[in-house]
mmCIF file of C-alpha atoms in Angstrom:
data_model
loop_
_atom_site.group_PDB
_atom_site.id
_atom_site.type_symbol
_atom_site.label_atom_id
_atom_site.label_comp_id
_atom_site.label_asym_id
_atom_site.label_seq_id
_atom_site.Cartn_x
_atom_site.Cartn_y
_atom_site.Cartn_z
ATOM 1 C CA UNK A 1 0.831 -0.040 300.295
ATOM 2 C CA UNK A 2 -0.301 -3.229 298.833
ATOM 3 C CA UNK A 3 3.242 -4.507 298.955
ATOM 4 C CA UNK A 4 2.514 -8.002 297.110
ATOM 5 C CA UNK A 5 0.493 -6.224 294.568
ATOM 6 C CA UNK A 6 3.680 -3.667 294.044
ATOM 7 C CA UNK A 7 6.202 -6.339 293.812
ATOM 8 C CA UNK A 8 4.182 -7.819 291.095
ATOM 9 C CA UNK A 9 4.235 -5.084 289.036
ATOM 10 C CA UNK A 10 7.748 -4.426 289.406
ATOM 11 C CA UNK A 11 8.112 -7.964 288.464
ATOM 12 C CA UNK A 12 5.732 -7.291 285.542
ATOM 13 C CA UNK A 13 7.931 -4.458 284.132
ATOM 14 C CA UNK A 14 11.297 -6.134 284.723
ATOM 15 C CA UNK A 15 9.983 -9.182 282.589
ATOM 16 C CA UNK A 16 8.509 -7.289 279.459
ATOM 17 C CA UNK A 17 8.722 -4.676 277.151
ATOM 18 C CA UNK A 18 7.048 -2.182 275.287
ATOM 19 C CA UNK A 19 4.432 -0.128 277.664
ATOM 20 C CA UNK A 20 2.059 2.527 277.140
ATOM 21 C CA UNK A 21 1.459 4.988 280.057
ATOM 22 C CA UNK A 22 -1.829 6.332 280.037
ATOM 23 C CA UNK A 23 -2.887 9.690 281.891
ATOM 24 C CA UNK A 24 -6.316 10.062 282.258
ATOM 25 C CA UNK A 25 -8.395 12.872 280.644
ATOM 26 C CA UNK A 26 -8.190 16.280 281.355
ATOM 27 C CA UNK A 27 -4.847 15.373 282.857
ATOM 28 C CA UNK A 28 -3.949 17.372 285.968
ATOM 29 C CA UNK A 29 -0.374 17.285 288.474
ATOM 30 C CA UNK A 30 -0.476 14.177 289.704
ATOM 31 C CA UNK A 31 -1.720 11.967 286.292
ATOM 32 C CA UNK A 32 1.133 13.793 284.517
ATOM 33 C CA UNK A 33 3.647 13.621 287.200
ATOM 34 C CA UNK A 34 3.132 9.997 288.161
ATOM 35 C CA UNK A 35 2.884 8.778 284.502
ATOM 36 C CA UNK A 36 6.040 10.865 282.950
ATOM 37 C CA UNK A 37 8.043 9.525 286.195
ATOM 38 C CA UNK A 38 6.777 5.840 285.263
ATOM 39 C CA UNK A 39 7.447 6.416 281.877
ATOM 40 C CA UNK A 40 10.947 8.158 282.478
ATOM 41 C CA UNK A 41 12.091 5.054 284.613
ATOM 42 C CA UNK A 42 10.908 2.353 282.011
ATOM 43 C CA UNK A 43 13.011 4.365 279.531
ATOM 44 C CA UNK A 44 16.290 4.080 281.803
ATOM 45 C CA UNK A 45 15.777 0.327 282.011
ATOM 46 C CA UNK A 46 15.964 0.302 278.518
ATOM 47 C CA UNK A 47 12.436 -0.475 277.860
ATOM 48 C CA UNK A 48 10.130 0.751 274.896
ATOM 49 C CA UNK A 49 7.838 3.419 276.798
ATOM 50 C CA UNK A 50 5.645 6.402 276.042
ATOM 51 C CA UNK A 51 2.849 8.217 277.752
ATOM 52 C CA UNK A 52 -0.465 8.744 276.118
ATOM 53 C CA UNK A 53 -3.382 10.922 277.214
ATOM 54 C CA UNK A 54 -6.491 12.323 275.526
ATOM 55 C CA UNK A 55 -5.617 15.651 275.753
ATOM 56 C CA UNK A 56 -2.296 17.772 275.089
ATOM 57 C CA UNK A 57 -0.510 18.549 278.020
ATOM 58 C CA UNK A 58 -2.015 21.781 279.637
ATOM 59 C CA UNK A 59 0.282 25.091 279.641
ATOM 60 C CA UNK A 60 1.091 24.679 282.911
ATOM 61 C CA UNK A 61 2.629 21.044 283.024
ATOM 62 C CA UNK A 62 4.801 21.812 279.791
ATOM 63 C CA UNK A 63 7.725 22.168 282.036
ATOM 64 C CA UNK A 64 7.970 18.536 283.424
ATOM 65 C CA UNK A 65 10.400 16.142 281.870
ATOM 66 C CA UNK A 66 9.494 14.416 278.843
ATOM 67 C CA UNK A 67 6.101 16.513 278.751
ATOM 68 C CA UNK A 68 6.997 17.086 275.062
ATOM 69 C CA UNK A 69 6.981 13.406 274.361
ATOM 70 C CA UNK A 70 3.432 12.912 275.670
ATOM 71 C CA UNK A 71 1.329 11.359 272.935
ATOM 72 C CA UNK A 72 -2.457 11.686 271.614
ATOM 73 C CA UNK A 73 -4.247 8.365 271.183
ATOM 74 C CA UNK A 74 -4.189 8.582 267.310
ATOM 75 C CA UNK A 75 -0.241 9.464 267.405
ATOM 76 C CA UNK A 76 0.197 6.144 269.446
ATOM 77 C CA UNK A 77 1.987 2.991 268.617
ATOM 78 C CA UNK A 78 -0.053 -0.108 269.970
ATOM 79 C CA UNK A 79 2.380 -1.806 272.907
ATOM 80 C CA UNK A 80 1.876 -4.970 274.340
ATOM 81 C CA UNK A 81 1.655 -3.950 277.876
ATOM 82 C CA UNK A 82 -0.600 -0.961 279.074
ATOM 83 C CA UNK A 83 -0.495 0.917 282.615
ATOM 84 C CA UNK A 84 -3.281 3.062 283.599
ATOM 85 C CA UNK A 85 -2.505 5.772 285.917
ATOM 86 C CA UNK A 86 -4.777 7.798 288.314
ATOM 87 C CA UNK A 87 -7.718 6.418 286.233
ATOM 88 C CA UNK A 88 -10.616 5.435 288.783
ATOM 89 C CA UNK A 89 -12.386 3.556 286.137
ATOM 90 C CA UNK A 90 -12.155 2.818 282.338
ATOM 91 C CA UNK A 91 -13.853 5.410 280.899
ATOM 92 C CA UNK A 92 -11.449 8.038 282.364
ATOM 93 C CA UNK A 93 -8.682 7.462 280.049
ATOM 94 C CA UNK A 94 -11.440 8.599 276.772
ATOM 95 C CA UNK A 95 -10.082 7.512 273.762
ATOM 96 C CA UNK A 96 -7.176 6.266 274.947
ATOM 97 C CA UNK A 97 -8.897 3.137 276.049
ATOM 98 C CA UNK A 98 -8.501 1.195 272.888
ATOM 99 C CA UNK A 99 -4.833 1.053 273.716
ATOM 100 C CA UNK A 100 -5.781 -0.623 277.041
ATOM 101 C CA UNK A 101 -8.674 -2.840 275.758
ATOM 102 C CA UNK A 102 -6.134 -4.329 272.905
ATOM 103 C CA UNK A 103 -3.150 -4.682 275.269
ATOM 104 C CA UNK A 104 -2.067 -8.253 275.926
ATOM 105 C CA UNK A 105 -1.445 -7.338 279.539
ATOM 106 C CA UNK A 106 -2.775 -4.505 281.271
ATOM 107 C CA UNK A 107 -1.832 -2.907 284.911
ATOM 108 C CA UNK A 108 -4.222 -0.276 286.832
ATOM 109 C CA UNK A 109 -2.222 2.331 289.304
ATOM 110 C CA UNK A 110 -4.695 4.507 291.052
ATOM 111 C CA UNK A 111 -5.405 6.196 294.486
ATOM 112 C CA UNK A 112 -9.001 6.607 293.911
ATOM 113 C CA UNK A 113 -11.702 4.757 296.504
ATOM 114 C CA UNK A 114 -14.002 4.109 293.750
ATOM 115 C CA UNK A 115 -11.527 2.509 291.900
ATOM 116 C CA UNK A 116 -13.193 -1.266 290.436
ATOM 117 C CA UNK A 117 -9.699 -3.088 289.968
ATOM 118 C CA UNK A 118 -10.416 -3.103 286.210
ATOM 119 C CA UNK A 119 -6.810 -4.466 285.188
ATOM 120 C CA UNK A 120 -4.978 -7.603 285.158
ATOM 121 C CA UNK A 121 -2.626 -6.147 287.565
ATOM 122 C CA UNK A 122 -3.956 -3.812 290.238
ATOM 123 C CA UNK A 123 -2.230 -1.649 292.571
ATOM 124 C CA UNK A 124 -4.979 0.657 293.991
ATOM 125 C CA UNK A 125 -4.038 2.511 297.537
ATOM 126 C CA UNK A 126 -6.884 4.864 298.327
ATOM 127 C CA UNK A 127 -4.770 6.371 301.454
ATOM 128 C CA UNK A 128 -2.103 7.131 299.256
ATOM 129 C CA UNK A 129 -1.787 11.039 298.594
ATOM 130 C CA UNK A 130 -1.392 10.626 294.849
ATOM 131 C CA UNK A 131 -0.703 8.267 292.584
ATOM 132 C CA UNK A 132 2.554 9.425 292.262
ATOM 133 C CA UNK A 133 3.283 8.279 295.714
ATOM 134 C CA UNK A 134 2.453 4.746 294.373
ATOM 135 C CA UNK A 135 4.665 4.937 291.725
ATOM 136 C CA UNK A 136 7.642 6.191 293.923
ATOM 137 C CA UNK A 137 7.268 3.168 295.878
ATOM 138 C CA UNK A 138 6.978 1.083 292.921
ATOM 139 C CA UNK A 139 10.304 2.755 291.577
ATOM 140 C CA UNK A 140 12.105 1.916 295.017
ATOM 141 C CA UNK A 141 11.688 -1.840 293.676
ATOM 142 C CA UNK A 142 12.912 -1.724 289.800
ATOM 143 C CA UNK A 143 15.709 1.264 289.966
ATOM 144 C CA UNK A 144 18.503 1.906 292.319
ATOM 145 C CA UNK A 145 18.079 5.641 292.736
ATOM 146 C CA UNK A 146 15.809 8.576 291.362
ATOM 147 C CA UNK A 147 17.352 11.287 289.358
ATOM 148 C CA UNK A 148 16.173 14.956 289.387
ATOM 149 C CA UNK A 149 13.864 14.343 286.340
ATOM 150 C CA UNK A 150 12.171 11.245 287.631
ATOM 151 C CA UNK A 151 12.332 13.283 291.382
ATOM 152 C CA UNK A 152 10.590 16.447 289.713
ATOM 153 C CA UNK A 153 8.001 14.607 288.103
ATOM 154 C CA UNK A 154 6.912 12.857 291.115
ATOM 155 C CA UNK A 155 7.274 15.970 293.406
ATOM 156 C CA UNK A 156 4.881 17.714 291.278
ATOM 157 C CA UNK A 157 2.501 14.896 291.460
ATOM 158 C CA UNK A 158 2.682 15.230 295.086
ATOM 159 C CA UNK A 159 2.708 18.900 295.467
ATOM 160 C CA UNK A 160 -0.362 19.092 293.140
ATOM 161 C CA UNK A 161 -2.524 16.495 294.881
ATOM 162 C CA UNK A 162 -2.211 17.734 298.475
ATOM 163 C CA UNK A 163 -3.001 21.593 297.595
ATOM 164 C CA UNK A 164 0.769 22.332 298.134
ATOM 165 C CA UNK A 165 0.878 19.663 301.199
ATOM 166 C CA UNK A 166 -2.306 21.596 302.511
ATOM 167 C CA UNK A 167 -5.247 18.414 301.959
ATOM 168 C CA UNK A 168 -6.167 16.156 304.481
ATOM 169 C CA UNK A 169 -4.346 13.481 302.377
ATOM 170 C CA UNK A 170 -1.369 14.757 303.455
ATOM 171 C CA UNK A 171 0.240 12.047 305.751
ATOM 172 C CA UNK A 172 3.405 11.498 307.670
ATOM 173 C CA UNK A 173 4.425 9.183 304.577
ATOM 174 C CA UNK A 174 3.728 12.395 302.314
ATOM 175 C CA UNK A 175 6.404 14.528 304.009
ATOM 176 C CA UNK A 176 8.768 11.983 304.353
ATOM 177 C CA UNK A 177 8.670 11.378 300.300
ATOM 178 C CA UNK A 178 8.577 14.659 299.817
ATOM 179 C CA UNK A 179 12.086 15.139 301.550
ATOM 180 C CA UNK A 180 13.666 12.327 299.439
ATOM 181 C CA UNK A 181 12.120 13.801 296.275
ATOM 182 C CA UNK A 182 14.063 16.987 297.230
ATOM 183 C CA UNK A 183 17.215 14.950 298.312
ATOM 184 C CA UNK A 184 16.904 13.727 294.718
ATOM 185 C CA UNK A 185 16.676 16.856 292.932
ATOM 186 C CA UNK A 186 13.565 18.239 292.622
ATOM 187 C CA UNK A 187 13.393 21.943 293.672
ATOM 188 C CA UNK A 188 10.515 23.129 295.740
ATOM 189 C CA UNK A 189 10.605 26.774 294.957
ATOM 190 C CA UNK A 190 11.025 26.681 291.507
ATOM 191 C CA UNK A 191 8.141 23.827 291.312
ATOM 192 C CA UNK A 192 5.919 26.243 293.266
ATOM 193 C CA UNK A 193 6.658 29.282 291.151
ATOM 194 C CA UNK A 194 5.685 27.185 287.935
ATOM 195 C CA UNK A 195 2.915 25.775 289.410
ATOM 196 C CA UNK A 196 1.286 28.278 291.425
ATOM 197 C CA UNK A 197 2.971 31.937 290.766
ATOM 198 C CA UNK A 198 2.750 32.071 286.625
ATOM 199 C CA UNK A 199 -1.216 32.894 286.479
ATOM 200 C CA UNK A 200 -1.888 34.249 282.517
ATOM 201 C CA UNK A 201 -3.772 37.246 282.514
ATOM 202 C CA UNK A 202 -6.928 35.565 280.931
ATOM 203 C CA UNK A 203 -6.760 32.947 283.755
ATOM 204 C CA UNK A 204 -7.091 35.764 286.052
ATOM 205 C CA UNK A 205 -9.890 37.393 284.270
ATOM 206 C CA UNK A 206 -12.197 34.536 284.112
ATOM 207 C CA UNK A 207 -11.533 33.829 287.651
ATOM 208 C CA UNK A 208 -13.004 37.509 288.013
ATOM 209 C CA UNK A 209 -15.982 36.255 286.186
ATOM 210 C CA UNK A 210 -16.245 33.150 287.823
ATOM 211 C CA UNK A 211 -16.502 34.869 291.675
ATOM 212 C CA UNK A 212 -19.019 37.393 289.875
ATOM 213 C CA UNK A 213 -21.508 34.183 289.479
ATOM 214 C CA UNK A 214 -20.785 32.910 292.889
ATOM 215 C CA UNK A 215 -23.740 32.442 295.276
ATOM 216 C CA UNK A 216 -23.853 30.738 298.574
ATOM 217 C CA UNK A 217 -26.731 28.559 299.568
ATOM 218 C CA UNK A 218 -28.116 26.326 302.654
ATOM 219 C CA UNK A 219 -27.597 28.742 305.032
ATOM 220 C CA UNK A 220 -23.795 29.515 303.475
ATOM 221 C CA UNK A 221 -22.680 26.275 303.718
ATOM 222 C CA UNK A 222 -22.933 25.488 299.699
ATOM 223 C CA UNK A 223 -20.716 27.758 297.588
ATOM 224 C CA UNK A 224 -21.513 27.311 293.763
ATOM 225 C CA UNK A 225 -20.373 28.832 290.416
ATOM 226 C CA UNK A 226 -19.863 28.420 287.231
ATOM 227 C CA UNK A 227 -17.960 29.575 283.577
ATOM 228 C CA UNK A 228 -19.886 29.422 280.352
ATOM 229 C CA UNK A 229 -18.242 29.386 276.831
ATOM 230 C CA UNK A 230 -19.521 32.778 276.453
ATOM 231 C CA UNK A 231 -17.218 33.591 279.572
ATOM 232 C CA UNK A 232 -14.437 31.806 278.123
ATOM 233 C CA UNK A 233 -14.481 33.474 274.816
ATOM 234 C CA UNK A 234 -15.558 36.788 276.257
ATOM 235 C CA UNK A 235 -11.957 36.644 278.552
ATOM 236 C CA UNK A 236 -9.963 34.893 276.227
ATOM 237 C CA UNK A 237 -9.268 31.965 278.363
ATOM 238 C CA UNK A 238 -9.512 27.909 277.836
ATOM 239 C CA UNK A 239 -10.513 24.864 279.554
ATOM 240 C CA UNK A 240 -7.462 24.376 281.324
ATOM 241 C CA UNK A 241 -7.371 27.976 282.700
ATOM 242 C CA UNK A 242 -10.831 26.841 284.768
ATOM 243 C CA UNK A 243 -8.419 24.992 286.951
ATOM 244 C CA UNK A 244 -8.115 25.969 290.559
ATOM 245 C CA UNK A 245 -11.550 28.174 290.598
ATOM 246 C CA UNK A 246 -13.121 25.392 292.832
ATOM 247 C CA UNK A 247 -10.869 26.216 295.701
ATOM 248 C CA UNK A 248 -11.855 30.119 295.692
ATOM 249 C CA UNK A 249 -15.049 28.790 296.110
ATOM 250 C CA UNK A 250 -14.436 26.024 298.841
ATOM 251 C CA UNK A 251 -12.411 28.700 300.658
ATOM 252 C CA UNK A 252 -14.796 31.017 301.675
ATOM 253 C CA UNK A 253 -15.699 31.583 305.422
ATOM 254 C CA UNK A 254 -18.500 28.934 306.401
ATOM 255 C CA UNK A 255 -18.580 26.840 303.256
ATOM 256 C CA UNK A 256 -18.225 23.470 303.619
ATOM 257 C CA UNK A 257 -19.208 21.693 299.816
ATOM 258 C CA UNK A 258 -18.388 23.748 296.977
ATOM 259 C CA UNK A 259 -19.622 23.570 293.322
ATOM 260 C CA UNK A 260 -18.090 24.635 290.153
ATOM 261 C CA UNK A 261 -19.831 24.200 286.810
ATOM 262 C CA UNK A 262 -17.610 24.527 283.540
ATOM 263 C CA UNK A 263 -19.454 24.222 280.123
ATOM 264 C CA UNK A 264 -17.747 22.203 277.422
ATOM 265 C CA UNK A 265 -18.162 22.541 273.481
ATOM 266 C CA UNK A 266 -20.579 19.936 273.507
ATOM 267 C CA UNK A 267 -23.065 22.018 275.776
ATOM 268 C CA UNK A 268 -22.811 19.317 278.447
ATOM 269 C CA UNK A 269 -20.722 20.612 281.954
ATOM 270 C CA UNK A 270 -17.907 19.452 283.789
ATOM 271 C CA UNK A 271 -18.936 19.433 287.443
ATOM 272 C CA UNK A 272 -16.392 19.479 290.262
ATOM 273 C CA UNK A 273 -16.905 19.341 294.202
ATOM 274 C CA UNK A 274 -15.052 20.005 296.927
ATOM 275 C CA UNK A 275 -15.760 19.785 300.728
ATOM 276 C CA UNK A 276 -13.739 20.856 303.892
ATOM 277 C CA UNK A 277 -14.657 18.864 306.679
ATOM 278 C CA UNK A 278 -17.207 16.053 306.792
ATOM 279 C CA UNK A 279 -19.434 16.092 303.826
ATOM 280 C CA UNK A 280 -18.683 13.118 301.363
ATOM 281 C CA UNK A 281 -18.778 14.753 297.852
ATOM 282 C CA UNK A 282 -17.109 11.533 296.194
ATOM 283 C CA UNK A 283 -20.506 9.712 296.936
ATOM 284 C CA UNK A 284 -22.392 12.593 295.371
ATOM 285 C CA UNK A 285 -20.105 12.479 292.031
ATOM 286 C CA UNK A 286 -20.664 8.666 292.291
ATOM 287 C CA UNK A 287 -24.454 9.109 292.296
ATOM 288 C CA UNK A 288 -24.006 11.112 289.207
ATOM 289 C CA UNK A 289 -21.830 8.928 287.438
ATOM 290 C CA UNK A 290 -18.544 10.355 288.201
ATOM 291 C CA UNK A 291 -15.926 9.619 290.894
ATOM 292 C CA UNK A 292 -13.151 11.028 293.163
ATOM 293 C CA UNK A 293 -12.211 11.179 297.158
ATOM 294 C CA UNK A 294 -14.123 12.051 299.779
ATOM 295 C CA UNK A 295 -13.138 15.727 299.991
ATOM 296 C CA UNK A 296 -12.464 15.911 296.035
ATOM 297 C CA UNK A 297 -14.608 14.871 293.177
ATOM 298 C CA UNK A 298 -16.370 15.412 289.890
ATOM 299 C CA UNK A 299 -18.715 13.853 287.268
ATOM 300 C CA UNK A 300 -19.963 15.248 283.978
ATOM 301 C CA UNK A 301 -23.494 16.584 283.744
ATOM 302 C CA UNK A 302 -26.541 17.234 280.789
ATOM 303 C CA UNK A 303 -27.050 20.933 280.045
ATOM 304 C CA UNK A 304 -28.639 23.348 280.061
ATOM 305 C CA UNK A 305 -26.561 25.206 282.977
ATOM 306 C CA UNK A 306 -30.236 25.606 284.915
ATOM 307 C CA UNK A 307 -31.013 21.809 284.907
ATOM 308 C CA UNK A 308 -27.354 20.772 285.855
ATOM 309 C CA UNK A 309 -27.159 23.359 288.767
ATOM 310 C CA UNK A 310 -30.401 22.058 289.834
ATOM 311 C CA UNK A 311 -29.537 18.367 290.146
ATOM 312 C CA UNK A 312 -26.096 19.077 291.682
ATOM 313 C CA UNK A 313 -27.586 21.589 294.194
ATOM 314 C CA UNK A 314 -30.179 18.549 294.966
ATOM 315 C CA UNK A 315 -27.320 16.267 295.889
ATOM 316 C CA UNK A 316 -25.124 18.797 297.585
ATOM 317 C CA UNK A 317 -28.258 19.965 300.076
ATOM 318 C CA UNK A 318 -28.631 16.285 300.719
ATOM 319 C CA UNK A 319 -24.619 15.561 301.644
ATOM 320 C CA UNK A 320 -24.681 18.642 304.113
ATOM 321 C CA UNK A 321 -27.608 17.448 305.428
ATOM 322 C CA UNK A 322 -26.208 14.280 306.532
ATOM 323 C CA UNK A 323 -22.979 16.520 308.349
ATOM 324 C CA UNK A 324 -25.302 19.537 309.437
ATOM 325 C CA UNK A 325 -24.551 18.363 313.262
ATOM 326 C CA UNK A 326 -20.843 17.872 312.494
ATOM 327 C CA UNK A 327 -20.519 21.504 311.177
#
């Protein structure tokens, strides 16, 4: 952890008022949990603060304390200070970037290796399991203790970005923080139920469609699938119901790299990439204009589906060839 950078951000928070906390577009549990925890802490300190995100909070995360107060960019008030959370680059803020661009002071809290330190103050730790882990360390410097609401947000951030503490980014420090959050009032069983055990019927139907589209290439080392706008319409699902499909592809025995393509309303495709052991899908995503981590990354591809698929497969095959002897 960058202790000096953390102390600088803590001082920045203590000395100023009026904060916009930006969660990245297509928000996940880490972006929302970390952002809501930071905003909640700022409010507890008597600071004016709000969370802004380009999209509404996904249904699965509406239970998070403060989720009902998340603002869309067009609803937000321009604050003097802006803190981007879990945004690997400026583009990840989407339409909320105008708030960042017009701020007097900016801060960037993130854990992606591809982060280019784009703000005035930067706390970027690519060893952290989640952005929530960094925010938790920051809050230790500005609050006497965590309450149950803050602990719930931070535990959700940690739980979701580690795949329920199953991914390789889970470190001893991750479990130490999780224990402190449980002691502060986070309810592990209830949060697991809310995030992982309440699946809408339409989402399960969409998963069936995605599994039906699934293929194995590269001697079974590459698993691929997709869903189109037609799949969404015919199953009654929506874009947020695609979350988690990529894990079903990755978990197939023998698969090292998983690729999932989701068609968007614009006709482009959101590409998600995962790897199990050795392949660097973060490098693949970065080459194609995206970013992420070594084992979890993504980017946006131009359509049509066949072209997006062919481009992605070619790059994934190249990544696999580099580590073939290790598999």
